[in-house]
Coordinates of C-alpha atoms in Angstrom, one line a residue:
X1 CA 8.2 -39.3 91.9
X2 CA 9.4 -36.5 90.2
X3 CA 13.1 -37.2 88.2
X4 CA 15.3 -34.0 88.5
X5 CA 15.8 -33.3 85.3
X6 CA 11.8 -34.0 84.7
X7 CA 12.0 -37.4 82.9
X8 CA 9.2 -40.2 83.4
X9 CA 10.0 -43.0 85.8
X10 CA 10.2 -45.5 82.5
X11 CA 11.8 -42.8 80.4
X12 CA 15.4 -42.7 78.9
X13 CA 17.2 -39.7 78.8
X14 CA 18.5 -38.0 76.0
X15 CA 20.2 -40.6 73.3
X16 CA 22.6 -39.7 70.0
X17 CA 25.0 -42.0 68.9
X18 CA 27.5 -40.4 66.1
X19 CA 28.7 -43.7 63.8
X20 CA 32.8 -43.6 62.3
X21 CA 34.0 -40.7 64.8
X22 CA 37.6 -41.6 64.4
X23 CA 39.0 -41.6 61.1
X24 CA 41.2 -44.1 61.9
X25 CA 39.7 -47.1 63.7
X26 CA 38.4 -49.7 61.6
X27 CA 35.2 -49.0 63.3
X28 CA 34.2 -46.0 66.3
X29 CA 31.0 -44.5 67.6
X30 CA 30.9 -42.1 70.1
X31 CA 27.7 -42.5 72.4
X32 CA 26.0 -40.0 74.3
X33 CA 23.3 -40.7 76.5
X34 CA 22.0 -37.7 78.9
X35 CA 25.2 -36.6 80.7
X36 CA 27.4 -39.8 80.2
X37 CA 29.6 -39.8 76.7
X38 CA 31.4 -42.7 75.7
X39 CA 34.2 -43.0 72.7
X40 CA 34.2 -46.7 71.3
X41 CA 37.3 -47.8 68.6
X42 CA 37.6 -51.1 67.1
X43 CA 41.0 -52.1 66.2
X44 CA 41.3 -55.3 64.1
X45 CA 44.1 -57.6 64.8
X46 CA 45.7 -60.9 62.8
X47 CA 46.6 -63.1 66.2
X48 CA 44.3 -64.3 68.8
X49 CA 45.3 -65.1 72.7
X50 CA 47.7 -68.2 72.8
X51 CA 44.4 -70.1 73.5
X52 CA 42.7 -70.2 70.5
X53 CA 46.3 -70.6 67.9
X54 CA 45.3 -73.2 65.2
X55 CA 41.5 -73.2 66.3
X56 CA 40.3 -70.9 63.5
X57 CA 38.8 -69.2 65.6
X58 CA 38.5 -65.4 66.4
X59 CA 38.4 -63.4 69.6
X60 CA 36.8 -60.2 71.1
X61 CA 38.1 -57.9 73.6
X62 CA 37.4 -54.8 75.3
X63 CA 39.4 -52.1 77.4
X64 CA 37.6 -49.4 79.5
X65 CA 38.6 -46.6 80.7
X66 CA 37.4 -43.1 82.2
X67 CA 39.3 -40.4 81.3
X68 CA 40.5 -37.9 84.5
X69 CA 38.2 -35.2 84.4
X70 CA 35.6 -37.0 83.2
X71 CA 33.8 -36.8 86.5
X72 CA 33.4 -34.1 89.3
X73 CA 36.9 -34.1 90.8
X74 CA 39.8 -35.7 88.8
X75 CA 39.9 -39.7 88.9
X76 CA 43.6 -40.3 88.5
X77 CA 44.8 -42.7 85.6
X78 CA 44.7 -45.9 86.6
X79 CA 48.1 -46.5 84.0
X80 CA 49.5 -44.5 86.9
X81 CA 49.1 -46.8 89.4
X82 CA 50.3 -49.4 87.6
X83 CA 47.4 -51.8 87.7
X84 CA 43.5 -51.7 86.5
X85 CA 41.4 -51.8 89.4
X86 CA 38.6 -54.3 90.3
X87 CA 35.6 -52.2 88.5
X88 CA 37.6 -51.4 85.5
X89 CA 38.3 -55.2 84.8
X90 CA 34.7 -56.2 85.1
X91 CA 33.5 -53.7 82.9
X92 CA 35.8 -54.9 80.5
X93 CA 35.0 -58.3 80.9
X94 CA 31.6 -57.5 80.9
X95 CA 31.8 -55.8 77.7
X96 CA 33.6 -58.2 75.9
X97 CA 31.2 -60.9 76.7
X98 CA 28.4 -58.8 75.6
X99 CA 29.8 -58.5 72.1
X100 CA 31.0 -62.3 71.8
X101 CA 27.2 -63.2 72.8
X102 CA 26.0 -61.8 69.7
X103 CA 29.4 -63.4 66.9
X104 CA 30.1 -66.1 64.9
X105 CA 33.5 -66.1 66.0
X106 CA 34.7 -69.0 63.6
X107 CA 33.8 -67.0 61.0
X108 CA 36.3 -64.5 61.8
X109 CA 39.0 -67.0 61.3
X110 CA 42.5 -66.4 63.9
X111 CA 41.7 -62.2 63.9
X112 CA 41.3 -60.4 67.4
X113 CA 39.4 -57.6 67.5
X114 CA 39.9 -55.7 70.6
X115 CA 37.5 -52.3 71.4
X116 CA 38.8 -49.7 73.1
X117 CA 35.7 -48.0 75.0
X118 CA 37.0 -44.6 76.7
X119 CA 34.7 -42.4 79.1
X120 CA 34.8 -38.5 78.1
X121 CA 31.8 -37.5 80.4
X122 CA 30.3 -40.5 83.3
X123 CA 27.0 -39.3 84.5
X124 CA 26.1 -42.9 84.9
X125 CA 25.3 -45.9 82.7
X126 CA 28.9 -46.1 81.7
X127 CA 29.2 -49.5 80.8
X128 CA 25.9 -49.9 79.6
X129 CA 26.3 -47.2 77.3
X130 CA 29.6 -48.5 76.3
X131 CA 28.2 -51.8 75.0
X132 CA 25.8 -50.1 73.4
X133 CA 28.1 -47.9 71.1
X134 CA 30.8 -50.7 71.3
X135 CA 28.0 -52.7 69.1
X136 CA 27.8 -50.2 66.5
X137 CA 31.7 -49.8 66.4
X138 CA 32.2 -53.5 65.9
X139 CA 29.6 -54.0 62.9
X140 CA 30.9 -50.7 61.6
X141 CA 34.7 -53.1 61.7
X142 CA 33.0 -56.0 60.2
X143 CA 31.3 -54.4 56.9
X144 CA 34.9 -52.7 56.7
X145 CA 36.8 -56.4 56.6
X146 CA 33.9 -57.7 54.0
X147 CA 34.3 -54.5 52.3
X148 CA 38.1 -55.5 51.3
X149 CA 37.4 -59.2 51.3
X150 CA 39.0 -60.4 54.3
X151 CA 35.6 -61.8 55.7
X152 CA 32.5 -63.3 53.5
X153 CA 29.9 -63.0 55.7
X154 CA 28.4 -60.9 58.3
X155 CA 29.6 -62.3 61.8
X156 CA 26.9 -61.1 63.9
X157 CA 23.7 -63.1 64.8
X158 CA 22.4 -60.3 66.4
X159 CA 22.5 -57.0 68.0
X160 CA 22.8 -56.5 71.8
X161 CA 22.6 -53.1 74.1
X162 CA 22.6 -52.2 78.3
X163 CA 20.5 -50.3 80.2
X164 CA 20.4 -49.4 84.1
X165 CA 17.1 -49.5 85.9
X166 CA 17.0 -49.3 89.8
X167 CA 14.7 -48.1 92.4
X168 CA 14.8 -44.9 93.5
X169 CA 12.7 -43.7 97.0
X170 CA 10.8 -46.7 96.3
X171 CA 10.1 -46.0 92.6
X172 CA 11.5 -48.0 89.7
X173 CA 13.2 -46.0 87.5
X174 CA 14.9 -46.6 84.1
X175 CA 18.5 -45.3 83.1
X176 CA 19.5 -44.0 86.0
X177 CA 21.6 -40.6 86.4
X178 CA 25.0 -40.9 88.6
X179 CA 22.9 -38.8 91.1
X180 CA 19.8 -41.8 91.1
X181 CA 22.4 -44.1 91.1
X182 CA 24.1 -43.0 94.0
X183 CA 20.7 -43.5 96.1
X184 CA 19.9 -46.1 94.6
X185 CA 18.2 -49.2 97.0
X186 CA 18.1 -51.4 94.0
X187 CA 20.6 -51.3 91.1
X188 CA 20.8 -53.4 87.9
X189 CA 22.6 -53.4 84.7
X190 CA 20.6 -55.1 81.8
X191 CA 22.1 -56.5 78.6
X192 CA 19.6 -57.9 76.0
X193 CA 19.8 -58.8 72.5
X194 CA 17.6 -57.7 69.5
X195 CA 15.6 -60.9 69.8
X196 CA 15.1 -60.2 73.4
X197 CA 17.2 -62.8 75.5
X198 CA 19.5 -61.9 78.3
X199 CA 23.4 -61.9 77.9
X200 CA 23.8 -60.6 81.9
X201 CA 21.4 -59.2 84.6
X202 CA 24.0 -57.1 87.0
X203 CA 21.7 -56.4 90.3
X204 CA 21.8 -55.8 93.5
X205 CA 20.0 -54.1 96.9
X206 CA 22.0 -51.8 98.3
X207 CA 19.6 -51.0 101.2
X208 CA 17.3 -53.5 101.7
X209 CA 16.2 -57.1 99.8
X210 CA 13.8 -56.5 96.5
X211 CA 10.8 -58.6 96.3
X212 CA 10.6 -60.7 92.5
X213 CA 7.7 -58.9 92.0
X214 CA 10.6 -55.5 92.0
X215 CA 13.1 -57.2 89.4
X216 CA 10.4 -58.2 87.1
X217 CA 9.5 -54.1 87.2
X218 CA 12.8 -53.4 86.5
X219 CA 13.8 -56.3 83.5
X220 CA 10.1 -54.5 82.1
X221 CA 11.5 -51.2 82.3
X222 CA 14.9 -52.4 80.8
X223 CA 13.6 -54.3 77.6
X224 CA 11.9 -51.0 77.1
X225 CA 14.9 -49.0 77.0
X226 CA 16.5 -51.7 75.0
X227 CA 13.7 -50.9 72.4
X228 CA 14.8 -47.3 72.2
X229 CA 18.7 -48.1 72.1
X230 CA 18.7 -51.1 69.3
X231 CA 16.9 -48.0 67.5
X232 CA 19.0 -45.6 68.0
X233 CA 22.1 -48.1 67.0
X234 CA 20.0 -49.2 63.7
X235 CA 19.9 -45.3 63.1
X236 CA 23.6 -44.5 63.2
X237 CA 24.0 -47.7 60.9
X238 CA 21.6 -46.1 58.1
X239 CA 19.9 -49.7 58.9
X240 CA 15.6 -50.0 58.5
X241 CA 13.9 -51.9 61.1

């Protein structure tokens, strides 16, 4: 099968990821992979949710967004309407769990840390690209907070990024486009850590049932992209491998 913009089957598309984009976030990345750009700010906080008062314990957040024209026709603000809708919340949810997968979060003592992650350009992958370059916010946070003392230690165990992978006319195909996507028979959303265990597998058949045989192709596929992305994030650290 040929990709129409001329990519492999198991090839990624196009990755940069541009470390401290906002002055003013304790940590920020902006992401772009292919067509899809993603703006990720981490903004440290000295509470935590009701929940955790007098645990010692901190917490991680995340709110996603896409901005209006960041698509083909205008997606109206969802602030608008006066409530998130269903996708938005589990791509927050999502997000947050990803980055609490891979911190100590005792060792950030009663602080919140809540990451905003805001779509300029969605051409797919949104919210796997938004982990991705959420990651490199939030360690870009932590070295600030041991930087001026306020933590000791490193909080994370590990690094983590997301990948899609689906089949396409019958081939499986990593990081799909919005147009793949969209014809998708297969779709899954992959998030992996550095030492290559799962925090979620996202997938589904939106035609017809995939065989094991299929999801084993496309977790293959998806560790190999995950390769390519904990890279790139090491990269835009200035970290060796």
């Amino acid at each position: 099968m040929e990709r129409k913009d001329g990519r492999r089957p198991d090839q990624m598309r196009p990755l940069r990821i541009t470390p401290g984009y906002l002055p003013h976030a304790e940590g920020s990345a902006l992401i772009e992979l292919g067509g899809t750009v993603v703006l990720c700010a981490v903004s440290a906080g000295e509470r935590v949710p009701p929940f955790l008062k007098s645990t010692g314990s901190g917490w991680i957040t995340a709110e996603y967004g896409m901005l209006p024209r960041s698509t083909e026709t205008r997606t109206p603000r969802e602030a608008v309407a006066g409530r998130l809708g269903g996708r938005t919340h589990e791509i927050q949810r999502l997000i947050g769990r990803a980055l609490r997968a891979v911190t100590n979060l005792e060792i950030l003592g009663e602080r919140s840390f809540i990451i905003d992650c805001d779509v300029i350009q969605a051409d797919g992958g949104t919210r796997c690209a938004a982990i991705t370059g959420a990651y490199v916010a939030l360690r870009q946070a932590f070295a600030k907070l041991i930087a001026d003392g306020k933590l000791t230690t490193m909080p994370l165990n590990d690094a983590v990024a997301a990948v899609s992978a689906g089949v396409v006319d019958g081939v499986p195909l990593l990081d799909l486009s919005y147009e793949e996507d969209s014809r998708a028979e297969a779709d899954f959303n992959i998030v992996m850590t550095a030492g290559g265990e799962f925090v979620e597998v996202q997938g589904s058949a939106e035609s017809f049932p995939f065989t094991r045989a299929t999801m084993d192709q496309l977790l293959g596929l998806a560790a190999q992209g995950i390769r390519e992305l904990l890279a790139a994030q090491r990269l835009a650290l200035g970290e060796t491998a």
